[in-house]
Coordinates of N, CA, C and O in Angstrom, one line a residue:
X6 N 0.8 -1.2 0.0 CA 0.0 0.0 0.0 C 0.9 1.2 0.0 O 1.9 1.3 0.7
X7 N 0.5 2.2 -0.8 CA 1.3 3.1 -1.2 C 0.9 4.3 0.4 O 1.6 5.3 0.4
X8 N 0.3 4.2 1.3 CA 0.1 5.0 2.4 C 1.0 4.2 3.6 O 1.0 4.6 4.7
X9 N 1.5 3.1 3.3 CA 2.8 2.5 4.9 C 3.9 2.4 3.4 O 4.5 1.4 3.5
X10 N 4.1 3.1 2.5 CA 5.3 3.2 2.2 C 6.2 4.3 2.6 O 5.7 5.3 3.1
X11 N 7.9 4.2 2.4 CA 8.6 5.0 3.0 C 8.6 6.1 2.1 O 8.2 5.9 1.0
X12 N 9.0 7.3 2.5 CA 8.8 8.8 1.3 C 9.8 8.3 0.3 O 9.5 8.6 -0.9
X13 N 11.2 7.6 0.6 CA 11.9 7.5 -1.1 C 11.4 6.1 -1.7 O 12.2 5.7 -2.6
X14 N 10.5 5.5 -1.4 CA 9.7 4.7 -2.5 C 9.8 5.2 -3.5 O 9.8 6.4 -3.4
X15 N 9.7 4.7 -4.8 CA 9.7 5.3 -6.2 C 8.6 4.3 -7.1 O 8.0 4.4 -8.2
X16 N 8.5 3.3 -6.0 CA 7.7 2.6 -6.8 C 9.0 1.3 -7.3 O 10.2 1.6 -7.2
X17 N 8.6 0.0 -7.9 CA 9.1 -1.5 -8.5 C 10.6 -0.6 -9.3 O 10.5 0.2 -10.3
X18 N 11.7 -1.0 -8.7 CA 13.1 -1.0 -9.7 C 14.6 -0.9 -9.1 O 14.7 -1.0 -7.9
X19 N 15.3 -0.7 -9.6 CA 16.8 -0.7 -9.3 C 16.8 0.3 -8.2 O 16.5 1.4 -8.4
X20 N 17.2 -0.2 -7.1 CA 17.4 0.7 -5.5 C 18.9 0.2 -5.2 O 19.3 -1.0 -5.3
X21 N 19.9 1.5 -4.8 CA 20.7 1.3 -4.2 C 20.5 1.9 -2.5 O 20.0 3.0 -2.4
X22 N 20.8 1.4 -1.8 CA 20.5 1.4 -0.1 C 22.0 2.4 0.5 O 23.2 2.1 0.4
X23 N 21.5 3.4 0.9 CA 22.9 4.5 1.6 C 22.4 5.0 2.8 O 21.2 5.1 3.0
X24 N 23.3 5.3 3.5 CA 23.5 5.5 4.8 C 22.6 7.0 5.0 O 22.8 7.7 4.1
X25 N 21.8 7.6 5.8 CA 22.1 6.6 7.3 C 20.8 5.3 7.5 O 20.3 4.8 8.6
X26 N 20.5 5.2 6.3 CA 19.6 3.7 6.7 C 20.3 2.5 6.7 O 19.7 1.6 7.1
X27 N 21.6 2.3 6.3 CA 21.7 1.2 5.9 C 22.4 1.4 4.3 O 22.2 2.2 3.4
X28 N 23.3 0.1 4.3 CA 23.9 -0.2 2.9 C 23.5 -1.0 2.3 O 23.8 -1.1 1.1
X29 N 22.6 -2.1 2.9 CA 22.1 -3.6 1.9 C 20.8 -4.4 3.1 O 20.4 -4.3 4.3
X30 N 20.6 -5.1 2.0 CA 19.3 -5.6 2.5 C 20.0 -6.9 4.0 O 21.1 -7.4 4.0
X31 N 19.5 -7.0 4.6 CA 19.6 -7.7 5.9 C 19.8 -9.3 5.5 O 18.7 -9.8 5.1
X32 N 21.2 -10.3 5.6 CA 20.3 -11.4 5.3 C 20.0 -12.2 6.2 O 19.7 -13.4 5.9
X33 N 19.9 -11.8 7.9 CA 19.0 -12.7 8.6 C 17.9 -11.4 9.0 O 17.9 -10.1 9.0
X34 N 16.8 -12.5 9.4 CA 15.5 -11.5 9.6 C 15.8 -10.9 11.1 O 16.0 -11.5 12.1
X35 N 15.5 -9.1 10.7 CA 16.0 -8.4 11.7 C 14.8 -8.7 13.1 O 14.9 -8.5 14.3
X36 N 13.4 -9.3 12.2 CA 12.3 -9.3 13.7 C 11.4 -8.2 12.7 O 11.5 -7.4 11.7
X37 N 10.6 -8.7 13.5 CA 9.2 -7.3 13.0 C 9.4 -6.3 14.1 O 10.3 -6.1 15.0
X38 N 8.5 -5.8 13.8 CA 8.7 -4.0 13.9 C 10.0 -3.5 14.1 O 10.5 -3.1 15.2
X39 N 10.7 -3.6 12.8 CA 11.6 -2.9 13.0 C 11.6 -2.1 11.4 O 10.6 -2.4 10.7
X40 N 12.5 -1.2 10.7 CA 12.5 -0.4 9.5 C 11.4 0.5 9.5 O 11.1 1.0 8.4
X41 N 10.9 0.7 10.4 CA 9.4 1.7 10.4 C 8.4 1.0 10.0 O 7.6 1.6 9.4
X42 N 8.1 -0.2 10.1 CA 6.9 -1.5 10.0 C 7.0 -2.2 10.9 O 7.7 -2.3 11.9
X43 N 6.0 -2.8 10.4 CA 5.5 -4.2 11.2 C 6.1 -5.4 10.7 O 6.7 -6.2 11.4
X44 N 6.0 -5.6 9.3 CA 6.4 -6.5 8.6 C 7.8 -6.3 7.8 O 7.9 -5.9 6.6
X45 N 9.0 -6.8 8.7 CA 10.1 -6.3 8.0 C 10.5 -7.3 6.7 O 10.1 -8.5 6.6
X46 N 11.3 -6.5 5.4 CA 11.5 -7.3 4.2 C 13.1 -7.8 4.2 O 13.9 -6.9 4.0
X47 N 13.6 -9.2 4.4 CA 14.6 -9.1 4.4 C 15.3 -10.3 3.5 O 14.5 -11.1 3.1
X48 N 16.9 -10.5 3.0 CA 17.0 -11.2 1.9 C 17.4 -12.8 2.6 O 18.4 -13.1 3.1
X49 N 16.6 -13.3 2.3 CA 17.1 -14.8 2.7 C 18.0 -15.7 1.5 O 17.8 -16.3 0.4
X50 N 18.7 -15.4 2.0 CA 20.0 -15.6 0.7 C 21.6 -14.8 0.7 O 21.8 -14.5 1.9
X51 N 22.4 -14.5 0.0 CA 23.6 -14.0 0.3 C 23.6 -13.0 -1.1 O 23.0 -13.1 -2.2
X52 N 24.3 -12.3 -0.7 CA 24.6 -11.2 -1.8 C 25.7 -11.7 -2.9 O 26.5 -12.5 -2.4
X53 N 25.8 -11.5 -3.7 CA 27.0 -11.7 -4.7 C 27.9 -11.6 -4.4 O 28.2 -10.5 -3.9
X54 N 28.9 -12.7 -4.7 CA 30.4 -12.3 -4.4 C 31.4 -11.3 -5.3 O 32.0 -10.3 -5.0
X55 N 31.3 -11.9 -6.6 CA 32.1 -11.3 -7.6 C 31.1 -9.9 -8.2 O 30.0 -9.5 -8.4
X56 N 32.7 -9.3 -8.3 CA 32.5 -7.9 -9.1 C 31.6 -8.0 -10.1 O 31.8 -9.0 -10.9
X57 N 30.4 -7.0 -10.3 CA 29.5 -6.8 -11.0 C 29.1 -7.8 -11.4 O 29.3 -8.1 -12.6
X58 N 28.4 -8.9 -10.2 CA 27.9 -10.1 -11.1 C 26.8 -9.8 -10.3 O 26.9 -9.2 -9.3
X59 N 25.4 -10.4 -11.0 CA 23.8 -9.9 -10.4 C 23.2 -11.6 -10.4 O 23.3 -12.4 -11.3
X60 N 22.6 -11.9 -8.7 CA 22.2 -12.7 -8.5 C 20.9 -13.0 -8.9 O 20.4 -12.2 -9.7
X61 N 19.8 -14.1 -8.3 CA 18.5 -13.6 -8.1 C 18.4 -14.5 -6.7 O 18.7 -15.7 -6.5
X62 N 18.2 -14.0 -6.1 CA 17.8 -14.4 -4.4 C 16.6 -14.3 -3.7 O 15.9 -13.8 -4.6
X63 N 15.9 -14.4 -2.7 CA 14.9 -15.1 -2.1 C 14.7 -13.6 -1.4 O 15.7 -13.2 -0.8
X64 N 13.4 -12.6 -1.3 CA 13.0 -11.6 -0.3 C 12.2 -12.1 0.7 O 11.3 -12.8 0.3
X65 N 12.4 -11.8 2.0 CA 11.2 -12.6 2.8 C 10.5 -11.4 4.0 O 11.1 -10.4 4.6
X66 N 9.2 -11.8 4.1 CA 8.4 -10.6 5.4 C 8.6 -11.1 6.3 O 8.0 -12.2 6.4
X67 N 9.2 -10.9 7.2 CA 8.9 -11.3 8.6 C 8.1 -11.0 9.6 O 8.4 -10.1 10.4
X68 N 6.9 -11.8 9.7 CA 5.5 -11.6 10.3 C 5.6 -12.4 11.5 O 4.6 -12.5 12.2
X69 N 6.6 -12.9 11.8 CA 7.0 -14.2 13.2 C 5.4 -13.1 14.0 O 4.2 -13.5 14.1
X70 N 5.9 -12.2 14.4 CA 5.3 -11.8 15.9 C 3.8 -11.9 15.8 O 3.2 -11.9 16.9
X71 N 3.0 -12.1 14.6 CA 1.8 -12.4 14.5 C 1.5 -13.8 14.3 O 0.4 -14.2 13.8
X72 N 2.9 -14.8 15.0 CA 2.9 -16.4 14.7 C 2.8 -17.0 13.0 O 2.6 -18.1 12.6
X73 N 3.0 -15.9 12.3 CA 3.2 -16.6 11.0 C 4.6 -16.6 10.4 O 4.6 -16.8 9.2
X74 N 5.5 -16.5 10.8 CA 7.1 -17.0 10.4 C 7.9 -16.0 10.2 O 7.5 -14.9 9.8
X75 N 9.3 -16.4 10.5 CA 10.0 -15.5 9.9 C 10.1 -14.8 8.1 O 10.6 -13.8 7.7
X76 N 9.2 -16.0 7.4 CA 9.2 -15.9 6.0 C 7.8 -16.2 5.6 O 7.7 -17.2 4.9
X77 N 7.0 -15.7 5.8 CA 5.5 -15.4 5.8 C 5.1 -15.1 4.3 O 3.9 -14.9 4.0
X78 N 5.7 -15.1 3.7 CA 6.0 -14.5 1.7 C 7.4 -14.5 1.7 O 8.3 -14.1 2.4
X79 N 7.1 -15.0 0.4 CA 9.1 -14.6 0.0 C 8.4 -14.4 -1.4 O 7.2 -14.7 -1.7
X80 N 9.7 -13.6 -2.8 CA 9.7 -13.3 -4.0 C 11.1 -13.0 -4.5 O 12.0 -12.6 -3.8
X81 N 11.2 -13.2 -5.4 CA 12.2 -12.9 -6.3 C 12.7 -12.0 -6.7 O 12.2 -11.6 -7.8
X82 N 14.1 -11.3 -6.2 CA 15.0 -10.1 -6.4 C 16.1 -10.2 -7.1 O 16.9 -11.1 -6.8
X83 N 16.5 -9.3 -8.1 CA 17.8 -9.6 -8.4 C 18.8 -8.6 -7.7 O 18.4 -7.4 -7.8
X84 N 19.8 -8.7 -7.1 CA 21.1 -7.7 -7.0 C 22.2 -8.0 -7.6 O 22.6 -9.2 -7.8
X85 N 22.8 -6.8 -8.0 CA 24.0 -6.9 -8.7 C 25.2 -6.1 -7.3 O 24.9 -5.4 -6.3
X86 N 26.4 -6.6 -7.8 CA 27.4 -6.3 -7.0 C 28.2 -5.5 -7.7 O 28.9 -6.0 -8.6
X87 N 28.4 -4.0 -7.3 CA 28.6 -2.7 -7.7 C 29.8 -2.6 -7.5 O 30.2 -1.6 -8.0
X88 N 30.6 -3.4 -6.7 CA 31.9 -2.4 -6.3 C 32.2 -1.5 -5.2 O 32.9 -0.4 -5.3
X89 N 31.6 -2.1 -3.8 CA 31.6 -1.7 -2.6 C 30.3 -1.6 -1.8 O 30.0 -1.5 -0.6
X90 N 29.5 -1.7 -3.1 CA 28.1 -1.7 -2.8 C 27.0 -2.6 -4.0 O 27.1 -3.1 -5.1
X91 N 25.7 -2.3 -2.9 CA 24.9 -3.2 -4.4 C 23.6 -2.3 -4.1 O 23.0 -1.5 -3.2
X92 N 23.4 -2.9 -5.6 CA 21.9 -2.5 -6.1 C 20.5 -3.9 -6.4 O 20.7 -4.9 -7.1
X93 N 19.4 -3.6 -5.7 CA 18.5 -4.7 -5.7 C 17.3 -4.2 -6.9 O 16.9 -3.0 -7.0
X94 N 17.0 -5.2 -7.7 CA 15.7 -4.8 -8.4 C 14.4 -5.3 -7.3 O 14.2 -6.5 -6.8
X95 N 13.8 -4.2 -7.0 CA 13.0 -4.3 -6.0 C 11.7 -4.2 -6.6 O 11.4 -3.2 -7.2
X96 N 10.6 -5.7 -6.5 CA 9.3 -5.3 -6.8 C 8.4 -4.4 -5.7 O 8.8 -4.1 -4.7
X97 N 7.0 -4.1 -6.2 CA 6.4 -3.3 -4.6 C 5.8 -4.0 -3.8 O 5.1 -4.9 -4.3
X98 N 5.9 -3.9 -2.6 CA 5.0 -4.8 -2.0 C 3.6 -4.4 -1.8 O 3.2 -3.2 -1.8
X99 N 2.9 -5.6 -1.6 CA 1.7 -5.7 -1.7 C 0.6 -6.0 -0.3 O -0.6 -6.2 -0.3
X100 N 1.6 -6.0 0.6 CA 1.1 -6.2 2.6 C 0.7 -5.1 2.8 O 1.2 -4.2 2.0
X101 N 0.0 -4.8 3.5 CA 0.3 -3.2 4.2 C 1.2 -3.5 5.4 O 1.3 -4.6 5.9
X102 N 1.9 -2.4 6.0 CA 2.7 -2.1 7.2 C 4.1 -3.1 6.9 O 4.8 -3.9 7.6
X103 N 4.1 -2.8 5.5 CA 5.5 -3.8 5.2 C 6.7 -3.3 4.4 O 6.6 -3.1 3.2
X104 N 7.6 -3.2 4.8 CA 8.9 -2.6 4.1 C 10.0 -3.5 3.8 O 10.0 -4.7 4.1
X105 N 11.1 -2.7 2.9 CA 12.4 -3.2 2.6 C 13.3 -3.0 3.7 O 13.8 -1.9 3.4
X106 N 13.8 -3.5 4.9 CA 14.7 -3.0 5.6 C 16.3 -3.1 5.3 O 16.6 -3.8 4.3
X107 N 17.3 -2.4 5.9 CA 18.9 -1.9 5.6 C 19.1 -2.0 6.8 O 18.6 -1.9 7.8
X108 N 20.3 -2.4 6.1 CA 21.7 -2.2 7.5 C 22.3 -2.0 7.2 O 23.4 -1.8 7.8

């Protein structure tokens, strides 16, 4: 829902993650309520190793605190490995009170 999204939402595409939220998507689940949600979004999977190589890895909500799991939905992301940093192709979500979290 576009009313529990964060103000630099742009809407589904290539997101790089900068400080001071965070440089990359989380890959254990940080817990819910945390990122300014309820339902935190985080990468169950590992980031790319090699220089500018783009994976596709596993997104998941973590809804545990409403007893529905740490991985309550998962979907498919790709990131590429930038060179000190990465960039995620990010679809939108579709929960309300649910974000992409950084660290």
């Amino acid at each position: 829902s576009t009313l529990d999204s964060s103000p630099d939402w742009q809407g589904a595409g290539w997101y790089r993650m900068m400080p001071p939220a965070g440089t990359m998507l989380p890959e254990v689940s940080p817990g819910g309520f945390h990122c300014g949600t309820s339902a935190t979004g985080w990468l169950s999977g590992t980031h790319p190793k090699e220089l500018y190589e783009t994976s596709e890895q596993t997104v998941c909500l973590d809804y545990d605190f409403m007893g529905y799991g740490t991985c309550f939905v998962d979907w498919p992301v790709k990131i590429t490995n930038c060179a000190g940093y990465y960039v995620y192709n990010l679809p939108d979500l579709v929960y309300c009170r649910s974000r992409y979290c950084s660290v």
